[in-house]
Structures are given as structure tokens and as C-alpha cells.
mmCIF file of C-alpha atoms in Angstrom:
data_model
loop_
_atom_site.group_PDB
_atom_site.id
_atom_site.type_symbol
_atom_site.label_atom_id
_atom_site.label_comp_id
_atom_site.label_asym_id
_atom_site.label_seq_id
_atom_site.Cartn_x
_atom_site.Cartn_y
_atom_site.Cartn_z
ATOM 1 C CA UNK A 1 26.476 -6.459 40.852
ATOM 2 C CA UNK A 2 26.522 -6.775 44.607
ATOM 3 C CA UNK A 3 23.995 -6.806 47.092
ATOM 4 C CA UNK A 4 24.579 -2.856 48.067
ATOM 5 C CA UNK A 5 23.378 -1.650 44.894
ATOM 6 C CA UNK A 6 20.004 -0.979 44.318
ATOM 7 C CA UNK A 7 17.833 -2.532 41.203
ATOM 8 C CA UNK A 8 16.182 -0.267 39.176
ATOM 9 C CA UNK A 9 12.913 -2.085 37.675
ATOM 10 C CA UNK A 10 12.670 -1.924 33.749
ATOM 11 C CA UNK A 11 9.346 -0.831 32.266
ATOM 12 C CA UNK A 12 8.270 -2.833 29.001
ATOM 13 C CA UNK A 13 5.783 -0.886 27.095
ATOM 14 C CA UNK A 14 3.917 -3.075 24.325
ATOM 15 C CA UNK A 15 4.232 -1.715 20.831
ATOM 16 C CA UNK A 16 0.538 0.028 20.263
ATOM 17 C CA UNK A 17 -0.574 0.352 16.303
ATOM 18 C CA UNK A 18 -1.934 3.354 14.842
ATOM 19 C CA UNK A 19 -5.200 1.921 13.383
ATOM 20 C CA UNK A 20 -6.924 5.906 12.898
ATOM 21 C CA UNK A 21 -4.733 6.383 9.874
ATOM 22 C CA UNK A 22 -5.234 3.299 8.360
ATOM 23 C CA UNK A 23 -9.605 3.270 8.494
ATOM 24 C CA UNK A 24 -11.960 4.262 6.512
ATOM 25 C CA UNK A 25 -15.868 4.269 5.685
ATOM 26 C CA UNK A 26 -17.234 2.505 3.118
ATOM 27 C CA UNK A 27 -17.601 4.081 0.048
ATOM 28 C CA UNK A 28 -15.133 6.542 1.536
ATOM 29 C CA UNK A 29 -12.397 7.590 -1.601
ATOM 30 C CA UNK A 30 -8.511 7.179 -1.894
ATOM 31 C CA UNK A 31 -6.334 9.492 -3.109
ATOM 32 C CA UNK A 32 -3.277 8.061 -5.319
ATOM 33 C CA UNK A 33 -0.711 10.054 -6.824
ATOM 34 C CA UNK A 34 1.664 8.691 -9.014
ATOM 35 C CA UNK A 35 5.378 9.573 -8.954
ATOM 36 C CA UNK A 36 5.968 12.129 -5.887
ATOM 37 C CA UNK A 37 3.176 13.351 -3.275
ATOM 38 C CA UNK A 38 2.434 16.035 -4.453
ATOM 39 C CA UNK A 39 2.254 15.051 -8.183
ATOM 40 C CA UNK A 40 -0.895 15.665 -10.176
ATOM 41 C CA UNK A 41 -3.043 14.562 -11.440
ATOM 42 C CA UNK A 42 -4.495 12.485 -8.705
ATOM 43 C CA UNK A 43 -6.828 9.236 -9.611
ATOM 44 C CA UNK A 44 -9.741 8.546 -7.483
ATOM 45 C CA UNK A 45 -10.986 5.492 -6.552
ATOM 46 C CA UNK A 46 -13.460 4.294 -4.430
ATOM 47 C CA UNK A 47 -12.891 0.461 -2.340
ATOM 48 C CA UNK A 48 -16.274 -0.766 -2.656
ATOM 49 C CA UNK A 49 -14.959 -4.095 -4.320
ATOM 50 C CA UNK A 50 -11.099 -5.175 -4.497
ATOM 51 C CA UNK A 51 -9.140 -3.047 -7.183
ATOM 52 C CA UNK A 52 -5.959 -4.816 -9.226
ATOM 53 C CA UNK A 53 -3.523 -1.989 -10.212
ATOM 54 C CA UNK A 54 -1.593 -2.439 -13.411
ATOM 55 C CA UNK A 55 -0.755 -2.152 -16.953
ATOM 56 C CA UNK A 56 -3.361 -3.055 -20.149
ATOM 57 C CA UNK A 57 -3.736 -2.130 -23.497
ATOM 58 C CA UNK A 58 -7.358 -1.317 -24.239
ATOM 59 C CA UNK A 59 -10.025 -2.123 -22.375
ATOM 60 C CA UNK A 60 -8.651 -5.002 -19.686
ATOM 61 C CA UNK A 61 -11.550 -5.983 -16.812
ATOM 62 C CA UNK A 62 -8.735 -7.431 -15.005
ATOM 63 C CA UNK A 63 -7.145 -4.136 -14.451
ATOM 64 C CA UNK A 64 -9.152 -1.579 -12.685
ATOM 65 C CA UNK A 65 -6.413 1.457 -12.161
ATOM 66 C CA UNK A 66 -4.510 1.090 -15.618
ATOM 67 C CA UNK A 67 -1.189 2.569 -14.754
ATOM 68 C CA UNK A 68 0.098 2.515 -18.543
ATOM 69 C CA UNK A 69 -0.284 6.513 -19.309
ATOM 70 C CA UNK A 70 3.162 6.343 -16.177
ATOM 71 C CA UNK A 71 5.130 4.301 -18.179
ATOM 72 C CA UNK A 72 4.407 0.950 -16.811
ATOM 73 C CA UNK A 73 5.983 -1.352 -18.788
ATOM 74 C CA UNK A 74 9.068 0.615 -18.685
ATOM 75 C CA UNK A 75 8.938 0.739 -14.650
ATOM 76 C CA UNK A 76 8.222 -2.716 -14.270
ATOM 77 C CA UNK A 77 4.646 -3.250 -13.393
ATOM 78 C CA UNK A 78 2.816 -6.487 -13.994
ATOM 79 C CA UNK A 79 -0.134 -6.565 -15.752
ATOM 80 C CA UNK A 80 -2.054 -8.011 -12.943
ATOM 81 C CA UNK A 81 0.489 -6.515 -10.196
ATOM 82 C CA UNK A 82 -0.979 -5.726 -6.828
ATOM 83 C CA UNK A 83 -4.601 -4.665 -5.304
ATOM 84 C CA UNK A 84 -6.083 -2.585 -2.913
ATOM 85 C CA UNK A 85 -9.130 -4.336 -0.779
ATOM 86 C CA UNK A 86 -10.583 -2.729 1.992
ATOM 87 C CA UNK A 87 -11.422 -5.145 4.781
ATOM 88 C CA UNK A 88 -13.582 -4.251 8.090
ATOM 89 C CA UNK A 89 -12.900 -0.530 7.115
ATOM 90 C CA UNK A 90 -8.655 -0.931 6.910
ATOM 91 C CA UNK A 91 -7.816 -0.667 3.620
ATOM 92 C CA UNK A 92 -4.898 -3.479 2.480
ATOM 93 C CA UNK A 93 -2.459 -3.968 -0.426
ATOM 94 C CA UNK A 94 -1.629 -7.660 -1.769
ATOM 95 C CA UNK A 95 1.008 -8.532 -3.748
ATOM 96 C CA UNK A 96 -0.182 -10.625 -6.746
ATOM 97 C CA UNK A 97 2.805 -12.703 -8.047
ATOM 98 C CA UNK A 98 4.094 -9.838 -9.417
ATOM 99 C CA UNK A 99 7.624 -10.234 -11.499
ATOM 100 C CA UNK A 100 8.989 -7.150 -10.149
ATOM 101 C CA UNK A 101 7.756 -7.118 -6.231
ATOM 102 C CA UNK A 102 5.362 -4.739 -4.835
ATOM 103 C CA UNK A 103 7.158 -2.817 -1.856
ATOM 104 C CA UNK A 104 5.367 -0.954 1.388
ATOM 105 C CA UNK A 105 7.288 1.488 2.479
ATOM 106 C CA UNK A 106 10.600 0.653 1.041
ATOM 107 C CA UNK A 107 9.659 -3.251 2.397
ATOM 108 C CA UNK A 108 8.990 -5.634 -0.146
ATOM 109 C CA UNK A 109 5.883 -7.587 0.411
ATOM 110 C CA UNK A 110 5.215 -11.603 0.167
ATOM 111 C CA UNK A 111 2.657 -12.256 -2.232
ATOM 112 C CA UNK A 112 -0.880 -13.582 -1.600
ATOM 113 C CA UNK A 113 -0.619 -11.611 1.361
ATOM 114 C CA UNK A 114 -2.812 -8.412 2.883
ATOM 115 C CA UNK A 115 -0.523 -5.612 4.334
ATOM 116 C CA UNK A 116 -2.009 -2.644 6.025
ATOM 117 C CA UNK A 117 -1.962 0.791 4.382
ATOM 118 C CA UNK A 118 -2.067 4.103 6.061
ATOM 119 C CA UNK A 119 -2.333 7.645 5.403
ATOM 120 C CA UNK A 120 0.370 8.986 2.790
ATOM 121 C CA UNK A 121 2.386 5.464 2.712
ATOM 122 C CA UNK A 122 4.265 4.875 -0.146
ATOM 123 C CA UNK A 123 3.459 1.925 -2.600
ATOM 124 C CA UNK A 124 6.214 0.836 -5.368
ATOM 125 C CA UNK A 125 5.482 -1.176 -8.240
ATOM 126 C CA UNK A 126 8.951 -2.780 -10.019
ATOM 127 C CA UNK A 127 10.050 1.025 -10.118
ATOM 128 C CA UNK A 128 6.702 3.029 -10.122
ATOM 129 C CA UNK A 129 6.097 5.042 -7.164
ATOM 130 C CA UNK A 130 2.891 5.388 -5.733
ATOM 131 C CA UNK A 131 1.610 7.668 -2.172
ATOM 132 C CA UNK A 132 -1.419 6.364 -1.470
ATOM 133 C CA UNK A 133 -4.179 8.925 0.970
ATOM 134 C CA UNK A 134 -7.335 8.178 2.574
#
């Protein structure tokens, strides 16, 4: 570059996060749909206390969304695999030591950790696919 040719400045815009898609009330329910987005049925739940998603046989009070009757064990699920927890009105997914890995979006997560769900995301457990809608 010489001194005859003019500089053009370079604008750096910050990276600015969606939170509207990610929030909701308390008491507010979630949509999940096992399998494709559009699949049916669709289980309700309601965040008002941190839910574990995975497999049992019977009646497990560690498990709160039994995911057996989609072939679980088959798929890969843990039976304590991941939960949901809504904190200050975003609702999160943690990885609990799962075997198999709990991905976001095609990104596996570390476990012990809270990740950020939004609106229609998609949630896989080992191999069982998950869309996930406030």
C-alpha cells in the first residue's frame, strides 16, 4: 500500500444473542417431540423443578421424561442422561455423564455443564432425536 491510496475503515459489529427465543415464564410448558418435528405425539412438561430425561423400567423417581416407549436402550440413552432446568426464565440442557453424549444442535455438549436452548433446537441423545419448543 502506498501513501496515495485511501484507507477504508473496517466496521466490527459484536456478535448480539437472540435471548427472545430462548425465555420463558415460569410455569410456562415445553413442547418435545421425539424423532422428527413434526412427530406426534408430543409430551408436555412443565420446568418448575429440573427434569432428567431418560430410560427406566417401572416407576424410576430419577427419571422424570421416561424415553423407553422410543426405543431408548436401543438408541443409546442413559438412564440418567441429560436434564432440562430452567434458570432466570432461559431454559438449559446439561449433559449428565452420559455414555453416549448429549448433542445441541449437531454439537456435542461437555457434561456438568448448562447450554442454552431455544425455540425448535434439536436435542440428541446417543441416537434419539429430540426438537425441543417453548
Amino acid at each position: 500500500m502506498d501513501m496515495l491510496t485511501p484507507l477504508t475503515p473496517i466496521v466490527i459489529k459484536a456478535p448480539r444473542t437472540n435471548w427472545g427465543t430462548a425465555s420463558i415464564g415460569f410455569a410456562e410448558n415445553i413442547s418435545l417431540r421425539i424423532g422428527n418435528p413434526t412427530a406426534e405425539p408430543t409430551i408436555h412438561v412443565c420446568l418448575i423443578r429440573p427434569l432428567v430425561l431418560g430410560r427406566a423400567v417401572g416407576d424410576d423417581p430419577d427419571v422424570h421424561i421416561n424415553l423407553e416407549a422410543y426405543e431408548a436402550t436401543q438408541k443409546g440413552v442413559s438412564r440418567q442422561h441429560a436434564s432440562l432446568t430452567l434458570v432466570a426464565k432461559i431454559v438449559m440442557l446439561t449433559d449428565l455423564e452420559s455414555v453416549n453424549g448429549t448433542f445441541l444442535n449437531g454439537q456435542r455438549l461437555s457434561p456438568n455443564q448448562h447450554y442454552i436452548v431455544r425455540n425448535g433446537d434439536e436435542i440428541r441423545l446417543g441416537q434419539l432425536l429430540i426438537y425441543i419448543y417453548l
